mmCIF file of C-alpha atoms in Angstrom:
data_model
loop_
_atom_site.group_PDB
_atom_site.id
_atom_site.type_symbol
_atom_site.label_atom_id
_atom_site.label_comp_id
_atom_site.label_asym_id
_atom_site.label_seq_id
_atom_site.Cartn_x
_atom_site.Cartn_y
_atom_site.Cartn_z
ATOM 1 C CA MET A 1 -204.115 -41.507 120.611
ATOM 2 C CA THR A 2 -203.529 -37.763 119.739
ATOM 3 C CA ILE A 3 -200.462 -35.605 119.947
ATOM 4 C CA SER A 4 -200.303 -32.085 121.135
ATOM 5 C CA VAL A 5 -197.024 -30.453 119.723
ATOM 6 C CA ILE A 6 -196.078 -27.588 122.156
ATOM 7 C CA ILE A 7 -193.618 -25.067 120.977
ATOM 8 C CA PRO A 8 -192.279 -22.295 123.399
ATOM 9 C CA THR A 9 -191.186 -19.126 121.358
ATOM 10 C CA TYR A 10 -189.430 -15.828 121.870
ATOM 11 C CA ASN A 11 -188.561 -13.861 118.740
ATOM 12 C CA GLU A 12 -188.669 -16.819 116.392
ATOM 13 C CA GLU A 13 -190.160 -15.190 113.236
ATOM 14 C CA GLN A 14 -187.273 -16.591 111.178
ATOM 15 C CA ASN A 15 -188.145 -20.190 112.156
ATOM 16 C CA ILE A 16 -191.707 -20.598 113.306
ATOM 17 C CA VAL A 17 -193.431 -20.879 109.964
ATOM 18 C CA ARG A 18 -190.966 -23.296 108.561
ATOM 19 C CA LEU A 19 -191.403 -25.481 111.609
ATOM 20 C CA ILE A 20 -195.182 -25.412 111.720
ATOM 21 C CA GLU A 21 -195.513 -26.186 107.910
ATOM 22 C CA SER A 22 -193.107 -29.131 108.380
ATOM 23 C CA LEU A 23 -195.124 -30.479 111.309
ATOM 24 C CA LYS A 24 -198.363 -30.115 109.348
ATOM 25 C CA ARG A 25 -196.921 -31.524 106.141
ATOM 26 C CA HIS A 26 -195.627 -34.730 107.801
ATOM 27 C CA GLY A 27 -198.355 -35.240 110.449
ATOM 28 C CA ASP A 28 -202.039 -36.043 110.647
ATOM 29 C CA ASP A 29 -204.348 -33.157 111.317
ATOM 30 C CA GLU A 30 -206.885 -35.389 112.969
ATOM 31 C CA SER A 31 -204.366 -36.837 115.395
ATOM 32 C CA ARG A 32 -202.284 -33.894 116.089
ATOM 33 C CA GLU A 33 -202.580 -30.236 117.295
ATOM 34 C CA ILE A 34 -199.894 -27.529 117.267
ATOM 35 C CA ILE A 35 -199.727 -25.057 120.144
ATOM 36 C CA VAL A 36 -197.194 -22.095 120.172
ATOM 37 C CA VAL A 37 -196.683 -20.476 123.549
ATOM 38 C CA ASP A 38 -195.138 -17.097 122.935
ATOM 39 C CA GLY A 39 -193.200 -15.451 125.752
ATOM 40 C CA GLY A 40 -193.833 -11.798 124.752
ATOM 41 C CA SER A 41 -191.950 -11.664 121.392
ATOM 42 C CA SER A 42 -191.119 -8.267 120.041
ATOM 43 C CA ASP A 43 -191.322 -9.549 116.396
ATOM 44 C CA ASP A 44 -194.002 -11.171 114.391
ATOM 45 C CA THR A 45 -193.664 -14.678 115.760
ATOM 46 C CA ALA A 46 -197.240 -14.883 117.235
ATOM 47 C CA ARG A 47 -198.935 -13.447 114.180
ATOM 48 C CA LEU A 48 -196.974 -15.650 111.842
ATOM 49 C CA ALA A 49 -197.640 -18.731 113.928
ATOM 50 C CA ALA A 50 -201.354 -18.179 114.018
ATOM 51 C CA ALA A 51 -201.473 -17.471 110.231
ATOM 52 C CA ALA A 52 -199.636 -20.877 109.660
ATOM 53 C CA GLY A 53 -202.303 -22.644 111.505
ATOM 54 C CA ALA A 54 -201.111 -23.037 115.055
ATOM 55 C CA VAL A 55 -203.000 -22.268 118.294
ATOM 56 C CA VAL A 56 -201.239 -19.329 119.791
ATOM 57 C CA VAL A 57 -201.121 -18.789 123.517
ATOM 58 C CA LYS A 58 -199.549 -15.696 124.756
ATOM 59 C CA THR A 59 -197.832 -15.032 128.126
ATOM 60 C CA ALA A 60 -195.843 -12.097 129.445
ATOM 61 C CA VAL A 61 -193.443 -14.705 131.013
ATOM 62 C CA ARG A 62 -190.384 -15.395 128.933
ATOM 63 C CA GLN A 63 -189.448 -18.775 130.622
ATOM 64 C CA ARG A 64 -189.566 -22.148 128.854
ATOM 65 C CA SER A 65 -190.666 -23.998 131.930
ATOM 66 C CA VAL A 66 -193.678 -21.743 132.414
ATOM 67 C CA GLN A 67 -194.432 -21.629 128.606
ATOM 68 C CA MET A 68 -194.348 -25.317 128.238
ATOM 69 C CA ASN A 69 -196.527 -25.946 131.315
ATOM 70 C CA LEU A 70 -199.043 -23.396 129.878
ATOM 71 C CA GLY A 71 -199.158 -25.182 126.623
ATOM 72 C CA ALA A 72 -199.785 -28.466 128.359
ATOM 73 C CA GLU A 73 -202.566 -26.912 130.293
ATOM 74 C CA LYS A 74 -204.243 -25.883 126.952
ATOM 75 C CA ALA A 75 -203.391 -29.188 125.140
ATOM 76 C CA GLY A 76 -206.005 -31.755 124.448
ATOM 77 C CA GLY A 77 -203.735 -34.565 123.227
ATOM 78 C CA ASP A 78 -203.017 -37.860 124.989
ATOM 79 C CA VAL A 79 -199.257 -37.150 124.280
ATOM 80 C CA PHE A 80 -197.372 -33.937 124.645
ATOM 81 C CA TYR A 81 -194.438 -33.347 122.220
ATOM 82 C CA PHE A 82 -192.304 -30.463 123.205
ATOM 83 C CA VAL A 83 -190.210 -28.918 120.266
ATOM 84 C CA HIS A 84 -187.912 -25.919 120.132
ATOM 85 C CA ALA A 85 -188.593 -23.550 117.301
ATOM 86 C CA ASP A 86 -185.289 -23.682 115.574
ATOM 87 C CA VAL A 87 -185.252 -27.475 115.076
ATOM 88 C CA VAL A 88 -185.950 -29.471 111.990
ATOM 89 C CA VAL A 89 -188.306 -32.391 113.025
ATOM 90 C CA GLU A 90 -188.044 -35.924 111.791
ATOM 91 C CA PRO A 91 -190.724 -36.352 109.034
ATOM 92 C CA ASP A 92 -192.022 -39.592 110.704
ATOM 93 C CA TYR A 93 -192.212 -38.023 114.190
ATOM 94 C CA MET A 94 -195.855 -39.178 114.697
ATOM 95 C CA THR A 95 -195.186 -42.712 113.673
ATOM 96 C CA ASP A 96 -191.968 -42.834 115.784
ATOM 97 C CA ILE A 97 -193.925 -41.559 118.898
ATOM 98 C CA PHE A 98 -196.835 -43.973 118.402
ATOM 99 C CA GLN A 99 -194.397 -46.954 117.795
ATOM 100 C CA SER A 100 -192.526 -45.977 121.041
ATOM 101 C CA LEU A 101 -195.751 -45.933 122.991
ATOM 102 C CA SER A 102 -196.702 -49.303 121.574
ATOM 103 C CA ARG A 103 -193.405 -50.710 122.794
ATOM 104 C CA GLY A 104 -194.265 -49.553 126.398
ATOM 105 C CA TYR A 105 -192.272 -46.323 126.348
ATOM 106 C CA GLU A 106 -194.001 -43.382 128.058
ATOM 107 C CA SER A 107 -191.469 -40.751 126.969
ATOM 108 C CA GLY A 108 -188.428 -40.209 124.873
ATOM 109 C CA CYS A 109 -186.420 -37.902 122.493
ATOM 110 C CA TYR A 110 -184.292 -38.192 119.343
ATOM 111 C CA ARG A 111 -180.708 -38.084 118.602
ATOM 112 C CA TYR A 112 -179.635 -35.008 116.796
ATOM 113 C CA ARG A 113 -177.150 -33.525 114.397
ATOM 114 C CA PHE A 114 -176.322 -29.922 113.756
ATOM 115 C CA ASN A 115 -177.028 -27.882 110.693
ATOM 116 C CA SER A 116 -173.323 -27.570 110.257
ATOM 117 C CA ASN A 117 -170.534 -29.724 109.008
ATOM 118 C CA ASN A 118 -168.054 -28.581 111.731
ATOM 119 C CA LEU A 119 -166.175 -31.720 112.887
ATOM 120 C CA SER A 120 -166.427 -30.807 116.637
ATOM 121 C CA LEU A 121 -170.275 -30.418 116.342
ATOM 122 C CA ARG A 122 -170.457 -33.732 114.589
ATOM 123 C CA ILE A 123 -168.550 -35.327 117.495
ATOM 124 C CA ASN A 124 -170.858 -33.681 119.890
ATOM 125 C CA ALA A 125 -173.953 -34.926 118.100
ATOM 126 C CA PHE A 126 -172.518 -38.509 117.959
ATOM 127 C CA PHE A 127 -172.791 -38.812 121.646
ATOM 128 C CA THR A 128 -176.629 -38.164 121.618
ATOM 129 C CA ARG A 129 -177.197 -41.814 120.942
ATOM 130 C CA PHE A 130 -176.017 -42.735 124.378
ATOM 131 C CA PRO A 131 -178.328 -42.779 127.477
ATOM 132 C CA PHE A 132 -176.333 -40.453 129.683
ATOM 133 C CA LEU A 133 -178.042 -37.384 131.035
ATOM 134 C CA TRP A 134 -175.333 -35.068 129.889
ATOM 135 C CA CYS A 135 -176.103 -36.122 126.340
ATOM 136 C CA ARG A 136 -179.765 -34.910 126.631
ATOM 137 C CA GLY A 137 -181.253 -31.554 126.185
ATOM 138 C CA GLY A 138 -184.491 -29.767 125.071
ATOM 139 C CA ASP A 139 -183.182 -29.336 121.522
ATOM 140 C CA GLN A 140 -183.582 -33.094 120.949
ATOM 141 C CA THR A 141 -187.426 -32.623 121.487
ATOM 142 C CA LEU A 142 -189.350 -34.511 124.192
ATOM 143 C CA PHE A 143 -192.469 -36.621 123.961
ATOM 144 C CA VAL A 144 -194.250 -37.651 127.137
ATOM 145 C CA THR A 145 -197.712 -38.995 127.879
ATOM 146 C CA LYS A 146 -200.128 -36.512 129.412
ATOM 147 C CA GLU A 147 -200.800 -38.953 132.323
ATOM 148 C CA LEU A 148 -197.001 -39.249 133.097
ATOM 149 C CA PHE A 149 -196.425 -35.465 132.671
ATOM 150 C CA ARG A 150 -199.238 -34.626 135.115
ATOM 151 C CA ASN A 151 -198.114 -37.201 137.646
ATOM 152 C CA LEU A 152 -194.773 -35.487 137.492
ATOM 153 C CA GLY A 153 -196.317 -32.183 137.984
ATOM 154 C CA GLY A 154 -194.873 -31.009 134.729
ATOM 155 C CA PHE A 155 -191.852 -28.764 134.493
ATOM 156 C CA GLN A 156 -190.722 -27.093 137.669
ATOM 157 C CA GLU A 157 -191.533 -23.403 137.142
ATOM 158 C CA HIS A 158 -188.823 -22.070 139.389
ATOM 159 C CA TYR A 159 -186.332 -23.523 136.880
ATOM 160 C CA LEU A 160 -184.931 -20.660 134.740
ATOM 161 C CA ILE A 161 -182.470 -23.012 133.046
ATOM 162 C CA MET A 162 -181.873 -26.753 132.996
ATOM 163 C CA GLU A 163 -185.605 -27.536 133.150
ATOM 164 C CA ASP A 164 -185.200 -30.231 130.409
ATOM 165 C CA TYR A 165 -182.579 -32.129 132.429
ATOM 166 C CA ASP A 166 -184.582 -31.946 135.550
ATOM 167 C CA ILE A 167 -187.748 -33.430 133.965
ATOM 168 C CA ILE A 168 -185.792 -36.208 132.309
ATOM 169 C CA GLU A 169 -184.210 -37.095 135.511
ATOM 170 C CA ARG A 170 -187.694 -37.368 137.106
ATOM 171 C CA ILE A 171 -189.091 -39.326 134.270
ATOM 172 C CA LYS A 172 -186.319 -41.925 134.447
ATOM 173 C CA ARG A 173 -186.937 -42.399 138.142
ATOM 174 C CA LYS A 174 -190.686 -43.188 137.469
ATOM 175 C CA SER A 175 -190.895 -44.688 134.018
ATOM 176 C CA SER A 176 -189.356 -45.652 130.629
ATOM 177 C CA PHE A 177 -187.405 -43.261 128.465
ATOM 178 C CA ARG A 178 -186.468 -43.953 124.726
ATOM 179 C CA ILE A 179 -183.838 -42.445 122.662
ATOM 180 C CA MET A 180 -185.374 -42.904 119.074
ATOM 181 C CA PRO A 181 -182.694 -44.171 116.654
ATOM 182 C CA ARG A 182 -183.127 -41.206 114.135
ATOM 183 C CA GLU A 183 -181.748 -37.777 114.167
ATOM 184 C CA ILE A 184 -183.513 -34.332 114.058
ATOM 185 C CA VAL A 185 -181.567 -31.315 112.995
ATOM 186 C CA VAL A 186 -180.776 -28.643 115.500
ATOM 187 C CA SER A 187 -179.408 -25.057 114.973
ATOM 188 C CA ALA A 188 -175.824 -24.280 115.466
ATOM 189 C CA ARG A 189 -176.573 -20.608 116.045
ATOM 190 C CA LYS A 190 -175.169 -20.595 119.633
ATOM 191 C CA TYR A 191 -171.834 -21.874 118.216
ATOM 192 C CA ASP A 192 -171.917 -19.300 115.357
ATOM 193 C CA THR A 193 -172.463 -16.459 117.883
ATOM 194 C CA ASN A 194 -169.815 -17.842 120.359
ATOM 195 C CA SER A 195 -166.772 -20.016 119.901
ATOM 196 C CA TYR A 196 -167.088 -23.742 120.203
ATOM 197 C CA LEU A 197 -164.779 -23.861 123.138
ATOM 198 C CA ARG A 198 -166.663 -21.109 124.781
ATOM 199 C CA VAL A 199 -169.990 -22.874 124.522
ATOM 200 C CA GLN A 200 -168.488 -26.088 125.636
ATOM 201 C CA PHE A 201 -166.946 -24.431 128.776
ATOM 202 C CA ALA A 202 -170.237 -22.698 129.609
ATOM 203 C CA ASN A 203 -172.168 -25.900 129.272
ATOM 204 C CA PHE A 204 -169.736 -27.951 131.302
ATOM 205 C CA LEU A 205 -169.616 -25.416 134.016
ATOM 206 C CA VAL A 206 -173.335 -24.896 134.290
ATOM 207 C CA PHE A 207 -173.926 -28.598 134.196
ATOM 208 C CA SER A 208 -171.457 -29.246 136.958
ATOM 209 C CA LEU A 209 -172.856 -26.516 139.245
ATOM 210 C CA TYR A 210 -176.279 -27.659 138.575
ATOM 211 C CA PHE A 211 -175.431 -31.148 140.004
ATOM 212 C CA TRP A 212 -173.654 -29.492 142.886
ATOM 213 C CA GLY A 213 -176.733 -27.809 143.865
ATOM 214 C CA ALA A 214 -176.106 -24.227 142.682
ATOM 215 C CA SER A 215 -179.201 -21.963 142.694
ATOM 216 C CA GLN A 216 -181.116 -21.160 139.458
ATOM 217 C CA HIS A 217 -180.182 -17.525 139.728
ATOM 218 C CA ARG A 218 -176.445 -18.381 140.001
ATOM 219 C CA LEU A 219 -176.816 -20.715 137.002
ATOM 220 C CA THR A 220 -178.695 -18.233 134.945
ATOM 221 C CA SER A 221 -176.453 -15.281 135.796
ATOM 222 C CA LEU A 222 -173.310 -17.258 134.899
ATOM 223 C CA TYR A 223 -174.667 -18.529 131.548
ATOM 224 C CA LYS A 224 -175.614 -15.143 130.439
ATOM 225 C CA LYS A 225 -172.173 -13.786 131.322
ATOM 226 C CA LEU A 226 -170.418 -16.466 129.471
ATOM 227 C CA LEU A 227 -172.462 -16.603 126.251
ATOM 228 C CA LYS A 228 -174.039 -14.124 123.889
ATOM 229 C CA THR A 229 -177.481 -15.195 122.849
ATOM 230 C CA ASP A 230 -180.401 -13.587 121.087
ATOM 231 C CA GLN A 231 -182.810 -15.815 122.887
#
């Protein structure tokens, strides 16, 4: 079995080399490839990723669902592992994924903790051990077998936001999903740029409207109005 790590990026020059070096240091080159799908960065993300040893695929489309599908098209692995550029991966990620597969799971994610000691963020992170959909998210990374991913049709490319929740919903209807009992580290930069309450309100509102059937345009427009983000 081989793993293709797929990283969608946009202006991640501050994080991409650290992530690639960590993936390479803790993984097995013969069983793993690293693919960065860059969505038109205006900084040095693509050049730095290539210099660090990743396969770089460029697209003019800055949209995670499209970028991750493109990475999956280029990938040669038996398992796809989707990772955001600003996370710190679990050193035993390959072992964890292979063990999950051997136990019959075709997909899964990690729990997480923030790179912050803020009590509210620690409480948020605590809930990622539970199997509720509102406790999930792309920051937790996602592994899925190539066969299952293709049977699902990949990410839905008309999704501008919430593409991670959508695919996990569809996975759970078809197959097994494991929350691995270890934590990866995710960035608190969204909370640093905005207040904790503002981010929580935005997440709650967008999540609720998503399940009430709001359009992708409305969800994206609302999210951008509520939060400042450099991504």
